[in-house]
DNA sequence: TCGGCGTATCGTAATATTGCAATGTAGCAA
DNA sequence: TTGCTACATTGCAATATTACGATACGCCGA
């Protein structure tokens, strides 16, 4: 992708963009929604929900984890994933900030 | 990217993922924040803010527009961009839905 | 200890994204 | 008309993402 240009932006924008990018894929959105709705918790269930292969789901889980949106705890042979309230709080705040305070110039 | 697999997901997840993906880049986040803060409105100002070339900024604006997050109105020689409240509302609702209703299984 | 189950990781192929220079298009002033 | 300003599009090249099969790893039960 050309040159990554990451040095031109504020750390806040970079961190926040990571969060948004992690949610910017329907499979990951489905995973996160399933966790939020308490419909699923472990990798095998996400495979059934998304219809993707286990390897792909595991990769998506890894991305969500590295973005800080979820964190997994190994419970015996399974790994249980749950949401990170702090990341969701950040997202919520930033979206709230975007709400147009008044009507803009156009 | 492998095969796109878009048929496996719900339309809501697909549409929402488009919104999140559009915000999942620091340059686009900076643009949207600048509009929200009423610091900038036209392409030339975004070029100054992001430090990217005019062509690249125009491309990012196009993506934000096609995602429905902003819409531009041509005003003489300039094009003024502003946020779409409906898209922001969608984002806000979906983020609110993700907030953990209670503590989960792990 | 040996399988088997559930996940994670590796390697690889197909495709998407990012960025910029060059060029095109549209409005306005002289 | 001519030239200028502001923006959009096109055409690459470099890089990132997505997906999957194959395989490795870790934890149990027999």
PDB file of C-alpha atoms (C1' of nucleotides) in Angstrom:
ATOM      1  CA  UNK A   1       0.000   0.000   0.000  1.00  0.00           C
ATOM      2  CA  UNK A   2       2.333   2.695  -1.102  1.00  0.00           C
ATOM      3  CA  UNK A   3       4.296   3.890   1.868  1.00  0.00           C
ATOM      4  CA  UNK A   4       2.512   3.384   5.120  1.00  0.00           C
ATOM      5  CA  UNK A   5       2.686   7.031   6.224  1.00  0.00           C
ATOM      6  CA  UNK A   6       1.935   6.179   9.829  1.00  0.00           C
ATOM      7  CA  UNK A   7       4.135   8.978  11.127  1.00  0.00           C
ATOM      8  CA  UNK A   8       1.845  11.719   9.823  1.00  0.00           C
ATOM      9  CA  UNK A   9      -1.078  11.024  12.124  1.00  0.00           C
ATOM     10  CA  UNK A  10      -1.750  11.478  15.805  1.00  0.00           C
ATOM     11  CA  UNK A  11      -1.429   8.423  18.032  1.00  0.00           C
ATOM     12  CA  UNK A  12      -5.102   8.767  18.910  1.00  0.00           C
ATOM     13  CA  UNK A  13      -6.122   8.513  15.295  1.00  0.00           C
ATOM     14  CA  UNK A  14      -3.820   5.576  14.726  1.00  0.00           C
ATOM     15  CA  UNK A  15      -5.118   3.665  17.731  1.00  0.00           C
ATOM     16  CA  UNK A  16      -8.725   4.441  16.972  1.00  0.00           C
ATOM     17  CA  UNK A  17      -8.307   3.490  13.325  1.00  0.00           C
ATOM     18  CA  UNK A  18      -7.059   0.103  14.502  1.00  0.00           C
ATOM     19  CA  UNK A  19     -10.266  -0.412  16.428  1.00  0.00           C
ATOM     20  CA  UNK A  20     -12.479   0.621  13.529  1.00  0.00           C
ATOM     21  CA  UNK A  21     -10.500  -1.459  11.070  1.00  0.00           C
ATOM     22  CA  UNK A  22     -10.870  -4.512  13.283  1.00  0.00           C
ATOM     23  CA  UNK A  23     -14.638  -4.106  13.115  1.00  0.00           C
ATOM     24  CA  UNK A  24     -14.525  -3.326   9.413  1.00  0.00           C
ATOM     25  CA  UNK A  25     -15.113  -6.863   8.279  1.00  0.00           C
ATOM     26  CA  UNK A  26     -18.463  -8.656   8.367  1.00  0.00           C
ATOM     27  CA  UNK A  27     -17.005 -11.826   9.852  1.00  0.00           C
ATOM     28  CA  UNK A  28     -15.391  -9.974  12.712  1.00  0.00           C
ATOM     29  CA  UNK A  29     -18.532  -7.931  13.226  1.00  0.00           C
ATOM     30  CA  UNK A  30     -20.546 -11.153  13.398  1.00  0.00           C
ATOM     31  CA  UNK A  31     -18.104 -12.582  15.919  1.00  0.00           C
ATOM     32  CA  UNK A  32     -18.231  -9.509  18.115  1.00  0.00           C
ATOM     33  CA  UNK A  33     -22.004  -9.349  17.916  1.00  0.00           C
ATOM     34  CA  UNK A  34     -22.285 -13.013  18.839  1.00  0.00           C
ATOM     35  CA  UNK A  35     -20.145 -12.425  21.904  1.00  0.00           C
ATOM     36  CA  UNK A  36     -22.152  -9.354  22.870  1.00  0.00           C
ATOM     37  CA  UNK A  37     -25.408 -11.270  22.506  1.00  0.00           C
ATOM     38  CA  UNK A  38     -23.873 -14.121  24.504  1.00  0.00           C
ATOM     39  CA  UNK A  39     -24.645 -16.503  21.686  1.00  0.00           C
ATOM     40  CA  UNK A  40     -21.105 -17.732  21.306  1.00  0.00           C
ATOM     41  CA  UNK A  41     -17.867 -17.704  23.160  1.00  0.00           C
ATOM     42  CA  UNK A  42     -15.408 -20.204  21.668  1.00  0.00           C
ATOM     43  CA  UNK A  43     -13.802 -20.599  18.272  1.00  0.00           C
ATOM     44  CA  UNK A  44     -15.865 -23.596  17.176  1.00  0.00           C
ATOM     45  CA  UNK A  45     -19.088 -21.670  17.609  1.00  0.00           C
ATOM     46  CA  UNK A  46     -17.801 -18.792  15.529  1.00  0.00           C
ATOM     47  CA  UNK A  47     -16.914 -21.242  12.769  1.00  0.00           C
ATOM     48  CA  UNK A  48     -20.523 -22.419  12.729  1.00  0.00           C
ATOM     49  CA  UNK A  49     -21.883 -18.875  12.771  1.00  0.00           C
ATOM     50  CA  UNK A  50     -19.689 -17.405  10.065  1.00  0.00           C
ATOM     51  CA  UNK A  51     -19.393 -20.415   7.772  1.00  0.00           C
ATOM     52  CA  UNK A  52     -15.679 -19.767   7.409  1.00  0.00           C
ATOM     53  CA  UNK A  53     -12.947 -22.297   7.969  1.00  0.00           C
ATOM     54  CA  UNK A  54     -11.469 -22.750  11.399  1.00  0.00           C
ATOM     55  CA  UNK A  55      -8.136 -21.335  10.309  1.00  0.00           C
ATOM     56  CA  UNK A  56      -9.753 -18.177   9.004  1.00  0.00           C
ATOM     57  CA  UNK A  57     -11.847 -17.684  12.121  1.00  0.00           C
ATOM     58  CA  UNK A  58      -8.804 -18.133  14.301  1.00  0.00           C
ATOM     59  CA  UNK A  59      -7.038 -15.476  12.272  1.00  0.00           C
ATOM     60  CA  UNK A  60      -9.933 -13.060  12.701  1.00  0.00           C
ATOM     61  CA  UNK A  61      -9.948 -13.729  16.428  1.00  0.00           C
ATOM     62  CA  UNK A  62      -6.267 -12.950  16.503  1.00  0.00           C
ATOM     63  CA  UNK A  63      -6.853  -9.603  14.824  1.00  0.00           C
ATOM     64  CA  UNK A  64      -9.661  -8.693  17.167  1.00  0.00           C
ATOM     65  CA  UNK A  65      -7.441  -9.653  20.064  1.00  0.00           C
ATOM     66  CA  UNK A  66      -4.469  -7.632  18.815  1.00  0.00           C
ATOM     67  CA  UNK A  67      -6.756  -4.650  18.333  1.00  0.00           C
ATOM     68  CA  UNK A  68      -7.777  -5.013  21.968  1.00  0.00           C
ATOM     69  CA  UNK A  69     -11.461  -5.520  21.267  1.00  0.00           C
ATOM     70  CA  UNK A  70     -11.614  -9.005  22.720  1.00  0.00           C
ATOM     71  CA  UNK A  71      -9.414 -11.041  24.961  1.00  0.00           C
ATOM     72  CA  UNK A  72      -9.352 -14.797  25.282  1.00  0.00           C
ATOM     73  CA  UNK A  73      -8.887 -16.942  28.328  1.00  0.00           C
ATOM     74  CA  UNK A  74      -7.808 -20.522  27.856  1.00  0.00           C
ATOM     75  CA  UNK A  75     -10.146 -22.847  29.671  1.00  0.00           C
ATOM     76  CA  UNK A  76      -8.889 -26.389  29.361  1.00  0.00           C
ATOM     77  CA  UNK A  77      -9.005 -27.430  25.725  1.00  0.00           C
ATOM     78  CA  UNK A  78     -11.075 -24.415  24.680  1.00  0.00           C
ATOM     79  CA  UNK A  79     -10.448 -20.703  24.578  1.00  0.00           C
ATOM     80  CA  UNK A  80     -13.227 -18.435  25.733  1.00  0.00           C
ATOM     81  CA  UNK A  81     -13.378 -14.960  24.209  1.00  0.00           C
ATOM     82  CA  UNK A  82     -15.053 -11.968  25.710  1.00  0.00           C
ATOM     83  CA  UNK A  83     -15.266  -8.264  24.894  1.00  0.00           C
ATOM     84  CA  UNK A  84     -13.027  -5.605  26.327  1.00  0.00           C
ATOM     85  CA  UNK A  85     -15.176  -2.875  27.892  1.00  0.00           C
ATOM     86  CA  UNK A  86     -12.395  -0.298  27.643  1.00  0.00           C
ATOM     87  CA  UNK A  87     -12.043  -0.669  23.867  1.00  0.00           C
ATOM     88  CA  UNK A  88     -15.780  -0.433  23.451  1.00  0.00           C
ATOM     89  CA  UNK A  89     -15.794   2.649  25.620  1.00  0.00           C
ATOM     90  CA  UNK A  90     -13.191   4.266  23.394  1.00  0.00           C
ATOM     91  CA  UNK A  91     -15.254   3.456  20.329  1.00  0.00           C
ATOM     92  CA  UNK A  92     -18.386   4.803  21.888  1.00  0.00           C
ATOM     93  CA  UNK A  93     -16.702   8.050  22.871  1.00  0.00           C
ATOM     94  CA  UNK A  94     -15.183   8.622  19.471  1.00  0.00           C
ATOM     95  CA  UNK A  95     -18.445   7.967  17.666  1.00  0.00           C
ATOM     96  CA  UNK A  96     -20.219  10.322  20.032  1.00  0.00           C
ATOM     97  CA  UNK A  97     -17.622  12.981  19.229  1.00  0.00           C
ATOM     98  CA  UNK A  98     -18.443  12.701  15.562  1.00  0.00           C
ATOM     99  CA  UNK A  99     -22.063  13.623  16.028  1.00  0.00           C
ATOM    100  CA  UNK A 100     -22.532  16.915  14.280  1.00  0.00           C
ATOM    101  CA  UNK A 101     -22.683  19.521  17.064  1.00  0.00           C
ATOM    102  CA  UNK A 102     -24.697  21.880  14.917  1.00  0.00           C
ATOM    103  CA  UNK A 103     -25.328  22.204  11.213  1.00  0.00           C
ATOM    104  CA  UNK A 104     -22.097  22.723   9.381  1.00  0.00           C
ATOM    105  CA  UNK A 105     -21.043  25.072   6.653  1.00  0.00           C
ATOM    106  CA  UNK A 106     -22.906  23.325   3.816  1.00  0.00           C
TER     107      UNK A 106
ATOM    108  CA  UNK B   1      -8.223 -11.813  -0.723  1.00  0.00           C
ATOM    109  CA  UNK B   2      -9.233 -15.369  -1.179  1.00  0.00           C
ATOM    110  CA  UNK B   3     -12.838 -15.467  -2.193  1.00  0.00           C
ATOM    111  CA  UNK B   4     -14.834 -12.587  -0.908  1.00  0.00           C
ATOM    112  CA  UNK B   5     -17.481 -14.696   0.874  1.00  0.00           C
ATOM    113  CA  UNK B   6     -19.917 -11.802   1.061  1.00  0.00           C
ATOM    114  CA  UNK B   7     -22.913 -14.097   0.722  1.00  0.00           C
ATOM    115  CA  UNK B   8     -22.396 -15.698   4.127  1.00  0.00           C
ATOM    116  CA  UNK B   9     -23.192 -12.639   6.183  1.00  0.00           C
ATOM    117  CA  UNK B  10     -26.298 -10.685   7.002  1.00  0.00           C
ATOM    118  CA  UNK B  11     -26.922  -7.454   5.107  1.00  0.00           C
ATOM    119  CA  UNK B  12     -26.753  -5.563   8.381  1.00  0.00           C
ATOM    120  CA  UNK B  13     -23.283  -6.870   9.093  1.00  0.00           C
ATOM    121  CA  UNK B  14     -22.151  -6.131   5.566  1.00  0.00           C
ATOM    122  CA  UNK B  15     -23.450  -2.573   5.635  1.00  0.00           C
ATOM    123  CA  UNK B  16     -22.103  -1.889   9.082  1.00  0.00           C
ATOM    124  CA  UNK B  17     -18.718  -3.350   8.220  1.00  0.00           C
ATOM    125  CA  UNK B  18     -18.543  -0.870   5.346  1.00  0.00           C
ATOM    126  CA  UNK B  19     -19.001   1.976   7.766  1.00  0.00           C
ATOM    127  CA  UNK B  20     -16.388   0.706  10.185  1.00  0.00           C
ATOM    128  CA  UNK B  21     -13.947  -0.036   7.404  1.00  0.00           C
ATOM    129  CA  UNK B  22     -14.297   3.482   6.076  1.00  0.00           C
ATOM    130  CA  UNK B  23     -13.264   4.816   9.485  1.00  0.00           C
ATOM    131  CA  UNK B  24     -10.525   2.215   9.808  1.00  0.00           C
ATOM    132  CA  UNK B  25      -7.800   4.396   8.381  1.00  0.00           C
ATOM    133  CA  UNK B  26      -6.092   7.218  10.251  1.00  0.00           C
ATOM    134  CA  UNK B  27      -6.325   9.616   7.324  1.00  0.00           C
ATOM    135  CA  UNK B  28     -10.055   9.113   6.956  1.00  0.00           C
ATOM    136  CA  UNK B  29     -10.501   9.344  10.697  1.00  0.00           C
ATOM    137  CA  UNK B  30      -8.597  12.619  10.695  1.00  0.00           C
ATOM    138  CA  UNK B  31     -10.776  13.916   7.874  1.00  0.00           C
ATOM    139  CA  UNK B  32     -13.996  12.961   9.621  1.00  0.00           C
ATOM    140  CA  UNK B  33     -12.813  14.428  12.900  1.00  0.00           C
ATOM    141  CA  UNK B  34     -11.835  17.656  11.190  1.00  0.00           C
ATOM    142  CA  UNK B  35     -15.297  17.943   9.700  1.00  0.00           C
ATOM    143  CA  UNK B  36     -16.935  17.180  13.039  1.00  0.00           C
ATOM    144  CA  UNK B  37     -14.799  19.796  14.770  1.00  0.00           C
ATOM    145  CA  UNK B  38     -15.643  22.236  11.966  1.00  0.00           C
ATOM    146  CA  UNK B  39     -11.951  22.736  11.347  1.00  0.00           C
ATOM    147  CA  UNK B  40     -12.105  21.835   7.696  1.00  0.00           C
ATOM    148  CA  UNK B  41     -14.629  21.364   4.971  1.00  0.00           C
ATOM    149  CA  UNK B  42     -12.948  21.250   1.570  1.00  0.00           C
ATOM    150  CA  UNK B  43     -10.379  19.006  -0.017  1.00  0.00           C
ATOM    151  CA  UNK B  44      -7.497  21.459   0.128  1.00  0.00           C
ATOM    152  CA  UNK B  45      -7.801  21.759   3.885  1.00  0.00           C
ATOM    153  CA  UNK B  46      -7.717  18.009   4.310  1.00  0.00           C
ATOM    154  CA  UNK B  47      -4.532  17.890   2.263  1.00  0.00           C
ATOM    155  CA  UNK B  48      -2.926  20.318   4.691  1.00  0.00           C
ATOM    156  CA  UNK B  49      -4.168  18.408   7.728  1.00  0.00           C
ATOM    157  CA  UNK B  50      -3.182  14.916   6.631  1.00  0.00           C
ATOM    158  CA  UNK B  51       0.016  15.707   4.770  1.00  0.00           C
ATOM    159  CA  UNK B  52      -1.046  13.394   1.958  1.00  0.00           C
ATOM    160  CA  UNK B  53      -1.155  14.280  -1.688  1.00  0.00           C
ATOM    161  CA  UNK B  54      -4.256  15.785  -3.167  1.00  0.00           C
ATOM    162  CA  UNK B  55      -4.936  12.676  -5.223  1.00  0.00           C
ATOM    163  CA  UNK B  56      -4.816  10.448  -2.177  1.00  0.00           C
ATOM    164  CA  UNK B  57      -7.061  12.717  -0.143  1.00  0.00           C
ATOM    165  CA  UNK B  58      -9.573  12.847  -2.953  1.00  0.00           C
ATOM    166  CA  UNK B  59      -9.590   9.066  -3.018  1.00  0.00           C
ATOM    167  CA  UNK B  60     -10.211   8.861   0.723  1.00  0.00           C
ATOM    168  CA  UNK B  61     -13.037  11.352   0.382  1.00  0.00           C
ATOM    169  CA  UNK B  62     -14.520   9.182  -2.329  1.00  0.00           C
ATOM    170  CA  UNK B  63     -14.445   6.146  -0.043  1.00  0.00           C
ATOM    171  CA  UNK B  64     -16.028   8.021   2.822  1.00  0.00           C
ATOM    172  CA  UNK B  65     -18.680   9.254   0.436  1.00  0.00           C
ATOM    173  CA  UNK B  66     -19.405   5.824  -0.993  1.00  0.00           C
ATOM    174  CA  UNK B  67     -19.681   4.453   2.538  1.00  0.00           C
ATOM    175  CA  UNK B  68     -22.284   7.127   3.209  1.00  0.00           C
ATOM    176  CA  UNK B  69     -20.407   8.760   6.052  1.00  0.00           C
ATOM    177  CA  UNK B  70     -20.008  12.097   4.311  1.00  0.00           C
ATOM    178  CA  UNK B  71     -21.584  13.777   1.353  1.00  0.00           C
ATOM    179  CA  UNK B  72     -20.205  16.617  -0.680  1.00  0.00           C
ATOM    180  CA  UNK B  73     -21.898  19.555  -2.224  1.00  0.00           C
ATOM    181  CA  UNK B  74     -20.215  21.402  -5.043  1.00  0.00           C
ATOM    182  CA  UNK B  75     -20.028  25.095  -4.302  1.00  0.00           C
ATOM    183  CA  UNK B  76     -18.530  26.910  -7.209  1.00  0.00           C
ATOM    184  CA  UNK B  77     -14.934  25.813  -7.666  1.00  0.00           C
ATOM    185  CA  UNK B  78     -14.862  24.003  -4.324  1.00  0.00           C
ATOM    186  CA  UNK B  79     -16.592  20.980  -2.897  1.00  0.00           C
ATOM    187  CA  UNK B  80     -17.797  21.181   0.663  1.00  0.00           C
ATOM    188  CA  UNK B  81     -18.033  17.955   2.617  1.00  0.00           C
ATOM    189  CA  UNK B  82     -20.189  17.355   5.644  1.00  0.00           C
ATOM    190  CA  UNK B  83     -21.130  14.388   7.801  1.00  0.00           C
ATOM    191  CA  UNK B  84     -24.189  12.253   7.338  1.00  0.00           C
ATOM    192  CA  UNK B  85     -26.116  12.116  10.607  1.00  0.00           C
ATOM    193  CA  UNK B  86     -27.887   8.893   9.633  1.00  0.00           C
ATOM    194  CA  UNK B  87     -24.645   6.970   9.139  1.00  0.00           C
ATOM    195  CA  UNK B  88     -23.326   8.269  12.424  1.00  0.00           C
ATOM    196  CA  UNK B  89     -26.535   7.231  14.088  1.00  0.00           C
ATOM    197  CA  UNK B  90     -26.148   3.712  12.754  1.00  0.00           C
ATOM    198  CA  UNK B  91     -22.605   3.579  14.054  1.00  0.00           C
ATOM    199  CA  UNK B  92     -23.622   4.866  17.440  1.00  0.00           C
ATOM    200  CA  UNK B  93     -26.416   2.330  17.775  1.00  0.00           C
ATOM    201  CA  UNK B  94     -24.239  -0.604  16.790  1.00  0.00           C
ATOM    202  CA  UNK B  95     -21.473   0.380  19.177  1.00  0.00           C
ATOM    203  CA  UNK B  96     -24.026   0.773  21.949  1.00  0.00           C
ATOM    204  CA  UNK B  97     -25.304  -2.733  21.200  1.00  0.00           C
ATOM    205  CA  UNK B  98     -21.835  -4.115  21.731  1.00  0.00           C
ATOM    206  CA  UNK B  99     -21.574  -2.865  25.281  1.00  0.00           C
ATOM    207  CA  UNK B 100     -21.458  -5.964  27.459  1.00  0.00           C
ATOM    208  CA  UNK B 101     -24.939  -6.271  28.967  1.00  0.00           C
ATOM    209  CA  UNK B 102     -23.586  -8.193  31.935  1.00  0.00           C
ATOM    210  CA  UNK B 103     -20.417 -10.097  32.628  1.00  0.00           C
ATOM    211  CA  UNK B 104     -20.029 -12.923  30.184  1.00  0.00           C
ATOM    212  CA  UNK B 105     -19.106 -16.548  30.569  1.00  0.00           C
ATOM    213  CA  UNK B 106     -15.398 -15.971  31.221  1.00  0.00           C
TER     214      UNK B 106
ATOM    215  C1'  DT C   1       1.153 -43.243  27.121  1.00  0.00           C
ATOM    216  C1'  DC C   2      -1.802 -42.743  23.262  1.00  0.00           C
ATOM    217  C1'  DG C   3      -5.435 -40.884  20.737  1.00  0.00           C
ATOM    218  C1'  DG C   4      -8.597 -37.364  19.792  1.00  0.00           C
ATOM    219  C1'  DC C   5     -10.594 -32.839  20.275  1.00  0.00           C
ATOM    220  C1'  DG C   6     -10.187 -27.818  19.952  1.00  0.00           C
ATOM    221  C1'  DT C   7      -7.118 -24.094  18.491  1.00  0.00           C
ATOM    222  C1'  DA C   8      -3.250 -21.848  16.721  1.00  0.00           C
ATOM    223  C1'  DT C   9       0.220 -21.145  13.210  1.00  0.00           C
ATOM    224  C1'  DC C  10       2.493 -21.602   8.630  1.00  0.00           C
ATOM    225  C1'  DG C  11       2.629 -21.345   3.791  1.00  0.00           C
ATOM    226  C1'  DT C  12       0.471 -19.838  -0.201  1.00  0.00           C
ATOM    227  C1'  DA C  13      -2.717 -17.912  -3.643  1.00  0.00           C
ATOM    228  C1'  DA C  14      -6.056 -14.485  -4.855  1.00  0.00           C
ATOM    229  C1'  DT C  15      -7.560  -9.999  -4.223  1.00  0.00           C
ATOM    230  C1'  DA C  16      -8.016  -5.348  -2.027  1.00  0.00           C
ATOM    231  C1'  DT C  17      -5.960  -1.114  -0.323  1.00  0.00           C
ATOM    232  C1'  DT C  18      -2.877   2.765  -0.307  1.00  0.00           C
ATOM    233  C1'  DG C  19      -0.263   6.287  -2.365  1.00  0.00           C
ATOM    234  C1'  DC C  20       1.376   9.268  -5.904  1.00  0.00           C
ATOM    235  C1'  DA C  21       2.412  11.395 -10.522  1.00  0.00           C
ATOM    236  C1'  DA C  22       0.146  12.609 -14.446  1.00  0.00           C
ATOM    237  C1'  DT C  23      -3.797  13.982 -16.535  1.00  0.00           C
ATOM    238  C1'  DG C  24      -8.704  15.372 -17.024  1.00  0.00           C
ATOM    239  C1'  DT C  25     -12.683  18.348 -15.756  1.00  0.00           C
ATOM    240  C1'  DA C  26     -15.273  22.302 -14.116  1.00  0.00           C
ATOM    241  C1'  DG C  27     -15.893  27.004 -12.505  1.00  0.00           C
ATOM    242  C1'  DC C  28     -14.418  31.693 -12.424  1.00  0.00           C
ATOM    243  C1'  DA C  29     -11.780  36.134 -13.514  1.00  0.00           C
ATOM    244  C1'  DA C  30      -9.656  38.984 -16.746  1.00  0.00           C
TER     245       DA C  30
ATOM    246  C1'  DT D   1     -10.865  32.844 -25.198  1.00  0.00           C
ATOM    247  C1'  DT D   2      -7.122  32.185 -21.924  1.00  0.00           C
ATOM    248  C1'  DG D   3      -5.361  31.049 -17.825  1.00  0.00           C
ATOM    249  C1'  DC D   4      -5.844  29.916 -13.028  1.00  0.00           C
ATOM    250  C1'  DT D   5      -7.654  27.436  -9.114  1.00  0.00           C
ATOM    251  C1'  DA D   6      -9.758  23.385  -6.994  1.00  0.00           C
ATOM    252  C1'  DC D   7     -10.916  19.023  -7.367  1.00  0.00           C
ATOM    253  C1'  DA D   8     -11.600  14.267  -9.638  1.00  0.00           C
ATOM    254  C1'  DT D   9      -9.834  10.216 -12.285  1.00  0.00           C
ATOM    255  C1'  DT D  10      -6.592   7.150 -14.265  1.00  0.00           C
ATOM    256  C1'  DG D  11      -2.742   4.157 -14.199  1.00  0.00           C
ATOM    257  C1'  DC D  12       0.692   2.153 -12.079  1.00  0.00           C
ATOM    258  C1'  DA D  13       3.753   0.013  -8.030  1.00  0.00           C
ATOM    259  C1'  DA D  14       4.126  -1.454  -3.342  1.00  0.00           C
ATOM    260  C1'  DT D  15       1.954  -3.511   0.345  1.00  0.00           C
ATOM    261  C1'  DA D  16      -1.850  -5.442   3.219  1.00  0.00           C
ATOM    262  C1'  DT D  17      -5.790  -8.443   3.757  1.00  0.00           C
ATOM    263  C1'  DT D  18      -8.487 -12.584   3.307  1.00  0.00           C
ATOM    264  C1'  DA D  19      -9.088 -17.320   2.935  1.00  0.00           C
ATOM    265  C1'  DC D  20      -7.883 -22.071   3.159  1.00  0.00           C
ATOM    266  C1'  DG D  21      -5.277 -26.580   3.474  1.00  0.00           C
ATOM    267  C1'  DA D  22      -1.838 -28.616   6.039  1.00  0.00           C
ATOM    268  C1'  DT D  23       0.268 -29.049  10.124  1.00  0.00           C
ATOM    269  C1'  DA D  24       1.731 -28.195  14.934  1.00  0.00           C
ATOM    270  C1'  DC D  25       0.405 -27.525  19.709  1.00  0.00           C
ATOM    271  C1'  DG D  26      -1.936 -28.241  24.254  1.00  0.00           C
ATOM    272  C1'  DC D  27      -5.173 -30.449  27.065  1.00  0.00           C
ATOM    273  C1'  DC D  28      -7.776 -34.053  28.489  1.00  0.00           C
ATOM    274  C1'  DG D  29      -9.939 -39.209  28.800  1.00  0.00           C
ATOM    275  C1'  DA D  30      -9.087 -43.986  28.285  1.00  0.00           C
TER     276       DA D  30
END
